[in-house]
Amino acid sequence: MDFQLTKEQRLVQQTVRDFAEKEVAPLAQEIDQEGRFPRETVPKLAKLGLLGMMTDPKYGGGGVDSVSYTIAVEEVSKACATTGVLMSVNNSLVCHPLEKFGTESQKEQYLGPVARGERLGAFGLTEPGAGTDAGSQRSVAVKEGDEYIINGSKVFISNAEAAETFVIFVLTDPTAGARGISAFIVEREFPGFSVGKVEDKMGIRGNGAAELFFEDMAVPADNLLGQEGKGFKIAMGTLDGGRIGIASQAVGIAQAAMEESVKYSQEREQFGKAISKFQAIQWMLADMATEIAASRHLVRKAAYIKDSGKPYSVAAAMAKLMASDVAVRVTRDAIQVHGGYGYIKDYTVERLYRDAKITELYEGTSEVQRMVIAGSLLR
Ligand code: COS
């Protein structure tokens, strides 16, 4: 067992850290305040190869391991959690299923442009009545000749505001429940496809989460991803990797909150000395550091298992459960360290606290992660 990063992984860490500090962090506050999608960052992420990191270089990807990917998502999220999830969605929820389940021609037509960042990706699973109960889809595809006609809608779709290529999940057999779900690749330009209201959210305010509408949208039968009826499994398998991305995002948010707290506690004086001299503050910082390190280990372990080709659903669920819980606790304590100043929008920890909360909700709530973990114990 080796806990050291490899030379390549350290290089990814340093390169992405430098990039995030220079290009991502300066926009974070504005993106949050204006709820603005960071469109100008997309080509920069693409140039550095951060939008298709694990994709085979044959399709324009970076071909790096999943551990390197967790490091990159952590670094970008530390600078701006909105940009972190933009990246995680493109890599984990779009490039991954296109590469794993796509035909050669689908990979050439769709994976390449998404992995190279020429077209941004989004993942459409959630519906108003199908959140945790992802099997209860209502959107329907009916086959007519060499097309499927799709009607329905999606909600809370990250990246939707700017994305051009979508992996969506709809019923091809409404009588078969979750086993009647199929995955399709659709493009923003398809007639009958539209993007609705962009949500005004508590945190990750610039990720362009919006509704999708499909009104008699004709999709070529060739755009079926995987087999008919296998959509639920494709979605669940994809979310396993997505959860590693979100867990990495949570670690990045928590790390940022800890670093802000260390800095502030050494600058802020009360009772004639820096508040870092008080044990109450020191203990909070010590707990932050310990819990972040534990989360990071779970995240990298899940990525390591994924890279080794073994099942990683449970490891991913554990990593997300713990890292998101820690992110919420650490950011809350970071506000405590900052006192009243932490409650003011001028201070980064105020945003971090709001950004952290979503990590307990999307790509499976903490309760879902517990269902996956408990399910593995009680089989
Ligand atoms: N990978 C591949 N296949 C999986 C899988 C995974 N991780 N998890 C389940 N499956 C398969 C099962 O093997 C089963 O296949 P069969 O039909 O051949 O038996 C099928 O999917 C149904 O499995 P199961 O009965 O365990 O699924 P449930 O409906 O009980 O799943 C939970 C329950 C809650 C775990 C699941 O619906 C879930 O993860 N929901 C949250 C969804 C989510 O994260 N939404 C947020 C989206 S934000 S983009």
Coordinates of C-alpha atoms and ligand atoms in Angstrom, one line a residue:
M1 CA 0.0 0.0 0.0
D2 CA 1.4 3.3 -1.1
F3 CA -0.2 6.6 0.0
Q4 CA 2.2 8.7 -2.1
L5 CA 1.0 10.4 -5.2
T6 CA 3.0 9.4 -8.3
K7 CA 5.1 11.9 -10.1
E8 CA 2.4 12.3 -12.8
Q9 CA -0.3 12.8 -10.1
R10 CA 1.8 15.5 -8.4
L11 CA 2.3 17.2 -11.7
V12 CA -1.5 17.2 -12.3
Q13 CA -2.0 18.7 -8.8
Q14 CA 0.5 21.5 -9.2
T15 CA -0.6 22.3 -12.8
V16 CA -4.3 22.4 -11.9
R17 CA -3.6 24.3 -8.6
D18 CA -1.7 27.0 -10.5
F19 CA -4.4 27.2 -13.1
A20 CA -7.3 27.3 -10.6
E21 CA -5.6 30.1 -8.5
K22 CA -4.9 32.2 -11.6
E23 CA -8.0 31.6 -13.8
V24 CA -10.8 30.2 -11.6
A25 CA -10.6 31.7 -8.2
P26 CA -10.8 35.4 -9.3
L27 CA -14.2 34.7 -10.9
A28 CA -15.7 32.7 -8.0
Q29 CA -17.3 35.6 -6.1
E30 CA -18.8 37.2 -9.2
I31 CA -20.2 33.9 -10.5
D32 CA -21.8 33.3 -7.1
Q33 CA -23.3 36.8 -6.8
E34 CA -24.6 37.0 -10.3
G35 CA -25.6 33.3 -10.6
R36 CA -23.6 33.4 -13.9
F37 CA -22.4 30.4 -15.8
P38 CA -18.6 30.7 -16.3
R39 CA -18.7 30.4 -20.1
E40 CA -15.3 32.0 -20.4
T41 CA -13.7 29.3 -18.3
V42 CA -14.9 26.4 -20.5
P43 CA -12.3 26.9 -23.3
K44 CA -9.6 27.3 -20.7
L45 CA -10.5 24.1 -18.9
A46 CA -10.6 22.4 -22.4
K47 CA -7.1 23.7 -23.3
L48 CA -5.7 22.2 -20.2
G49 CA -7.5 18.9 -21.0
L50 CA -9.7 19.1 -17.9
L51 CA -13.0 18.3 -19.6
G52 CA -12.2 14.8 -20.8
M53 CA -9.4 13.8 -18.4
M54 CA -10.0 10.1 -18.2
T55 CA -11.1 9.7 -21.8
D56 CA -9.0 7.7 -24.2
P57 CA -6.6 10.0 -26.1
K58 CA -7.9 8.4 -29.3
Y59 CA -11.1 10.5 -28.8
G60 CA -9.2 13.6 -27.6
G61 CA -9.2 12.8 -23.9
G62 CA -6.3 13.0 -21.5
G63 CA -6.1 9.3 -20.7
V64 CA -5.2 9.9 -17.0
D65 CA -6.2 7.8 -14.1
S66 CA -9.2 8.5 -11.8
V67 CA -7.0 9.5 -8.9
S68 CA -5.5 12.3 -11.0
Y69 CA -9.1 13.3 -11.8
T70 CA -10.1 13.5 -8.1
I71 CA -7.1 15.7 -7.5
A72 CA -8.0 18.0 -10.4
V73 CA -11.7 18.3 -9.3
E74 CA -10.6 19.0 -5.8
E75 CA -8.2 21.8 -6.9
V76 CA -10.8 23.5 -9.2
S77 CA -13.5 23.2 -6.6
K78 CA -11.3 24.7 -3.9
A79 CA -11.1 27.8 -6.1
C80 CA -14.8 27.7 -7.3
A81 CA -17.3 24.9 -6.6
T82 CA -19.5 26.0 -9.5
T83 CA -16.6 25.4 -11.9
G84 CA -15.8 22.1 -10.1
V85 CA -19.2 20.7 -10.8
L86 CA -19.2 21.9 -14.4
M87 CA -16.0 19.8 -14.9
S88 CA -17.3 16.8 -12.9
V89 CA -20.5 16.6 -14.9
N90 CA -18.7 16.8 -18.2
N91 CA -16.1 14.1 -17.3
S92 CA -18.0 11.7 -15.1
L93 CA -21.6 12.0 -16.3
V94 CA -21.1 12.5 -20.0
C95 CA -17.7 11.4 -21.2
H96 CA -17.8 8.3 -19.1
P97 CA -21.1 6.8 -20.3
L98 CA -20.4 7.8 -23.9
E99 CA -17.0 6.0 -23.8
K100 CA -18.3 3.0 -21.8
F101 CA -21.6 2.3 -23.6
G102 CA -21.2 4.2 -26.9
T103 CA -20.7 2.6 -30.3
E104 CA -17.6 3.5 -32.3
S105 CA -19.5 6.0 -34.4
Q106 CA -21.2 7.6 -31.4
K107 CA -17.8 8.0 -29.8
E108 CA -16.4 9.7 -32.8
Q109 CA -19.4 11.9 -33.3
Y110 CA -20.2 12.8 -29.7
L111 CA -17.5 11.7 -27.3
G112 CA -14.7 13.5 -29.1
P113 CA -16.2 17.0 -29.1
V114 CA -17.3 16.7 -25.5
A115 CA -14.0 15.3 -24.2
R116 CA -12.1 18.1 -26.1
G117 CA -14.5 20.7 -24.6
E118 CA -15.8 21.8 -28.0
R119 CA -19.3 20.9 -26.9
L120 CA -20.2 20.9 -23.3
G121 CA -22.1 18.0 -21.9
A122 CA -25.0 17.5 -19.5
F123 CA -26.8 14.5 -17.9
G124 CA -30.6 14.4 -17.8
L125 CA -32.0 11.9 -15.4
T126 CA -33.9 13.8 -12.7
E127 CA -37.6 14.6 -13.3
P128 CA -40.0 16.4 -11.0
G129 CA -41.3 13.0 -9.7
A130 CA -38.0 11.0 -10.1
G131 CA -35.3 12.2 -7.8
T132 CA -34.1 9.7 -5.3
D133 CA -36.6 7.3 -6.9
A134 CA -34.8 7.6 -10.3
G135 CA -36.6 4.6 -11.7
S136 CA -39.9 6.5 -11.7
Q137 CA -39.4 8.2 -15.0
R138 CA -42.3 9.8 -16.9
S139 CA -40.6 11.0 -20.1
V140 CA -41.3 8.6 -23.0
A141 CA -39.7 7.7 -26.3
V142 CA -41.8 6.0 -29.0
K143 CA -40.1 4.3 -31.9
E144 CA -41.3 5.4 -35.3
G145 CA -39.2 4.0 -38.2
D146 CA -35.6 4.9 -37.7
E147 CA -36.4 7.6 -35.1
Y148 CA -37.6 7.8 -31.5
I149 CA -40.1 10.6 -30.8
I150 CA -39.5 11.8 -27.2
N151 CA -41.9 13.8 -25.0
G152 CA -41.3 14.8 -21.4
S153 CA -39.1 17.0 -19.2
K154 CA -36.2 17.0 -16.7
V155 CA -35.4 19.3 -13.8
F156 CA -32.2 20.5 -12.0
I157 CA -29.9 19.6 -14.9
S158 CA -26.5 20.9 -14.2
N159 CA -24.7 22.7 -17.1
A160 CA -28.0 22.8 -19.0
E161 CA -27.8 26.5 -19.6
A162 CA -24.7 26.1 -21.8
A163 CA -24.5 22.4 -22.7
E164 CA -24.8 21.2 -26.2
T165 CA -24.7 17.4 -25.9
F166 CA -27.0 15.7 -23.4
V167 CA -27.2 12.1 -22.2
I168 CA -30.9 11.7 -21.3
F169 CA -33.0 8.9 -19.8
V170 CA -36.5 8.2 -20.9
L171 CA -39.0 5.3 -21.0
T172 CA -39.1 3.2 -24.1
D173 CA -41.4 0.7 -22.3
P174 CA -43.7 2.5 -19.9
T175 CA -45.0 -0.9 -18.6
A176 CA -41.6 -2.1 -17.5
G177 CA -40.7 0.5 -14.8
A178 CA -37.0 0.9 -14.3
R179 CA -36.3 -1.9 -16.8
G180 CA -38.2 0.1 -19.4
I181 CA -35.7 3.1 -19.2
S182 CA -33.3 3.7 -22.1
A183 CA -30.5 6.2 -22.6
F184 CA -30.2 8.6 -25.6
I185 CA -27.7 11.1 -26.8
V186 CA -29.5 14.3 -27.8
E187 CA -28.3 17.7 -29.1
R188 CA -29.4 21.1 -28.1
E189 CA -30.2 21.8 -31.8
F190 CA -32.7 19.0 -32.1
P191 CA -36.2 20.4 -33.0
G192 CA -38.5 19.9 -30.0
F193 CA -35.6 20.3 -27.5
S194 CA -35.6 23.3 -25.2
V195 CA -34.0 24.5 -22.0
G196 CA -36.3 26.1 -19.5
K197 CA -35.8 28.2 -16.4
V198 CA -32.4 28.4 -14.9
E199 CA -32.8 27.8 -11.2
D200 CA -31.9 30.5 -8.6
K201 CA -30.1 28.4 -6.1
M202 CA -28.6 28.7 -2.6
G203 CA -25.1 27.6 -3.7
I204 CA -23.1 26.6 -6.8
R205 CA -25.1 29.4 -8.2
G206 CA -23.4 29.5 -11.6
N207 CA -23.8 25.9 -12.7
G208 CA -26.7 26.7 -15.0
A209 CA -29.0 24.1 -13.5
A210 CA -32.2 24.2 -15.6
E211 CA -35.2 22.3 -16.8
L212 CA -35.2 20.4 -20.1
F213 CA -38.3 20.0 -22.3
F214 CA -38.8 17.5 -25.1
E215 CA -41.8 18.1 -27.3
D216 CA -42.1 15.6 -30.1
M217 CA -38.4 15.6 -30.3
A218 CA -37.2 13.3 -33.1
V219 CA -34.0 11.5 -32.2
P220 CA -32.3 9.2 -34.7
A221 CA -32.5 5.5 -33.5
D222 CA -28.7 5.5 -33.8
N223 CA -28.6 7.8 -30.8
L224 CA -29.8 5.1 -28.5
L225 CA -26.9 4.7 -26.0
G226 CA -26.5 1.1 -25.0
Q227 CA -29.4 -1.3 -25.4
E228 CA -33.1 -0.5 -25.0
G229 CA -34.2 -1.1 -21.4
K230 CA -30.7 -0.8 -20.0
G231 CA -30.9 2.9 -19.2
F232 CA -31.3 2.6 -15.4
K233 CA -28.2 0.5 -15.1
I234 CA -26.3 2.9 -17.3
A235 CA -27.5 5.8 -15.1
M236 CA -26.6 4.0 -11.9
G237 CA -23.2 2.9 -13.1
T238 CA -22.5 6.4 -14.4
L239 CA -23.5 7.9 -11.0
D240 CA -21.0 5.7 -9.2
G241 CA -18.2 7.6 -11.0
G242 CA -20.1 10.9 -10.6
R243 CA -20.2 10.4 -6.9
I244 CA -16.4 10.2 -6.8
G245 CA -16.3 13.6 -8.6
I246 CA -18.8 15.2 -6.2
A247 CA -16.8 13.8 -3.2
S248 CA -13.7 15.4 -4.7
Q249 CA -15.6 18.6 -5.0
A250 CA -16.6 18.4 -1.3
V251 CA -13.0 17.9 -0.3
G252 CA -12.0 20.9 -2.3
I253 CA -14.7 23.1 -0.7
A254 CA -13.7 21.9 2.8
Q255 CA -10.0 22.4 2.1
A256 CA -10.7 26.0 1.0
A257 CA -12.7 26.6 4.2
M258 CA -9.9 25.2 6.4
E259 CA -7.3 27.3 4.7
E260 CA -9.4 30.5 5.1
S261 CA -9.9 29.6 8.8
V262 CA -6.2 29.1 9.5
K263 CA -5.3 32.4 7.8
Y264 CA -8.1 34.4 9.5
S265 CA -7.4 33.0 13.0
Q266 CA -3.8 34.2 12.7
E267 CA -4.8 37.7 11.7
R268 CA -7.8 38.3 13.9
E269 CA -7.0 39.5 17.4
Q270 CA -9.3 39.4 20.4
F271 CA -8.4 39.8 24.1
G272 CA -5.0 41.1 22.9
K273 CA -3.9 38.1 20.9
A274 CA -4.5 36.2 17.7
I275 CA -7.6 34.0 18.1
S276 CA -5.4 31.1 16.8
K277 CA -3.8 31.1 20.3
F278 CA -7.1 29.9 21.8
Q279 CA -7.7 26.2 22.2
A280 CA -11.3 26.5 21.1
I281 CA -10.1 27.6 17.7
Q282 CA -7.2 25.2 17.6
W283 CA -9.5 22.2 18.2
M284 CA -11.8 23.3 15.4
L285 CA -8.8 23.6 13.0
A286 CA -7.5 20.2 14.1
D287 CA -10.8 18.5 13.6
M288 CA -11.1 20.1 10.1
A289 CA -7.7 18.9 9.1
T290 CA -8.3 15.3 10.3
E291 CA -11.7 15.0 8.8
I292 CA -10.6 16.4 5.4
A293 CA -7.6 14.0 5.3
A294 CA -10.0 11.0 6.1
S295 CA -12.4 12.1 3.3
R296 CA -9.6 12.6 0.8
H297 CA -8.3 9.0 1.6
L298 CA -11.8 7.6 0.9
V299 CA -12.1 9.6 -2.3
R300 CA -8.7 8.5 -3.6
K301 CA -9.4 4.9 -2.5
A302 CA -12.6 4.8 -4.5
A303 CA -10.8 6.2 -7.5
Y304 CA -8.0 3.6 -7.1
I305 CA -10.6 0.8 -7.0
K306 CA -12.2 2.2 -10.1
D307 CA -8.9 2.2 -11.9
S308 CA -8.2 -1.3 -10.8
G309 CA -11.3 -2.5 -12.7
K310 CA -13.1 -3.8 -9.5
P311 CA -16.6 -2.8 -8.4
Y312 CA -16.6 0.6 -6.8
S313 CA -20.2 1.5 -6.1
V314 CA -19.8 1.1 -2.3
A315 CA -16.4 2.8 -2.1
A316 CA -17.8 5.8 -4.1
A317 CA -20.9 6.0 -1.9
M318 CA -18.7 6.0 1.2
A319 CA -16.5 8.6 -0.2
K320 CA -19.4 10.9 -1.1
L321 CA -21.3 10.3 2.2
M322 CA -18.3 11.2 4.3
A323 CA -16.8 14.0 2.2
S324 CA -20.1 15.8 1.8
D325 CA -20.8 15.5 5.5
V326 CA -17.4 16.8 6.3
A327 CA -17.7 19.7 3.8
V328 CA -20.9 20.9 5.5
R329 CA -19.4 20.6 9.0
V330 CA -16.1 22.2 8.1
T331 CA -17.6 25.1 6.3
R332 CA -20.0 25.7 9.3
D333 CA -17.1 25.7 11.7
A334 CA -15.2 28.0 9.3
I335 CA -17.9 30.5 9.8
Q336 CA -17.7 30.0 13.5
V337 CA -14.0 30.8 13.4
H338 CA -14.7 33.9 11.4
G339 CA -17.5 35.0 13.9
G340 CA -19.8 37.7 12.5
Y341 CA -17.5 38.4 9.6
G342 CA -18.1 34.8 8.3
Y343 CA -21.7 35.7 7.9
I344 CA -20.9 38.5 5.5
K345 CA -20.7 38.0 1.7
D346 CA -17.3 39.7 1.5
Y347 CA -15.8 36.6 3.2
T348 CA -15.3 33.5 1.1
V349 CA -16.5 31.1 3.9
E350 CA -20.0 32.5 3.5
R351 CA -20.1 31.2 -0.1
L352 CA -18.4 27.9 0.8
Y353 CA -21.0 27.1 3.5
R354 CA -23.8 27.5 0.9
D355 CA -21.8 25.6 -1.8
A356 CA -21.1 22.7 0.5
K357 CA -24.8 21.8 1.2
I358 CA -25.5 20.6 -2.4
T359 CA -22.8 17.9 -2.0
E360 CA -25.2 16.1 0.4
L361 CA -28.0 16.3 -2.2
Y362 CA -27.0 15.8 -5.8
E363 CA -25.9 12.6 -7.5
G364 CA -27.7 10.8 -4.7
T365 CA -28.5 12.2 -1.3
S366 CA -26.6 11.1 1.8
E367 CA -29.6 8.8 2.4
V368 CA -29.1 7.1 -1.0
Q369 CA -25.4 6.6 -0.2
R370 CA -26.4 4.9 3.0
M371 CA -28.9 2.7 1.1
V372 CA -26.1 1.6 -1.3
I373 CA -23.7 0.9 1.6
A374 CA -26.2 -0.8 3.8
G375 CA -27.4 -2.9 0.8
S376 CA -23.9 -4.2 0.4
L377 CA -23.8 -5.3 4.1
L378 CA -27.2 -7.0 4.1
R379 CA -27.1 -8.9 0.8
Ligands
COS1 N1 -24.4 0.0 -11.4 C1 -25.1 -0.8 -12.3 N2 -26.3 -1.3 -12.1 C2 -26.9 -1.0 -11.0 C3 -26.3 -0.2 -10.0 C4 -25.0 0.3 -10.2 N3 -24.4 1.1 -9.3 N4 -27.2 -0.1 -9.0 C5 -28.3 -0.8 -9.3 N5 -28.1 -1.3 -10.5 C6 -29.0 -2.2 -11.2 C7 -29.3 -3.5 -10.4 O1 -28.4 -4.5 -10.7 C8 -30.7 -3.8 -10.9 O2 -30.6 -4.5 -12.1 P1 -31.7 -5.7 -12.5 O3 -32.9 -4.9 -12.9 O4 -31.1 -6.4 -13.6 O5 -31.9 -6.5 -11.3 C9 -31.4 -2.5 -11.2 O6 -30.3 -1.6 -11.4 C10 -32.2 -2.0 -10.0 O7 -31.4 -2.1 -8.9 P2 -32.0 -1.8 -7.4 O8 -33.3 -2.5 -7.2 O9 -30.9 -2.0 -6.4 O10 -32.2 -0.3 -7.6 P3 -33.2 0.5 -6.8 O11 -34.2 1.0 -7.6 O12 -33.5 -0.1 -5.5 O13 -32.1 1.7 -6.5 C11 -31.4 3.6 -5.3 C12 -32.3 2.4 -5.4 C13 -32.1 4.6 -4.4 C14 -30.0 3.2 -4.8 C15 -31.2 4.2 -6.7 O14 -32.5 4.5 -7.3 C16 -30.4 5.5 -6.7 O15 -29.2 5.5 -6.6 N6 -31.2 6.7 -6.6 C17 -30.5 8.0 -6.6 C18 -30.4 8.5 -8.0 C19 -29.6 9.7 -8.0 O16 -28.5 9.7 -7.6 N7 -30.2 10.7 -8.4 C20 -29.6 12.0 -8.5 C21 -29.3 12.3 -9.9 S1 -28.4 13.8 -9.9 S2 -27.7 13.6 -11.7

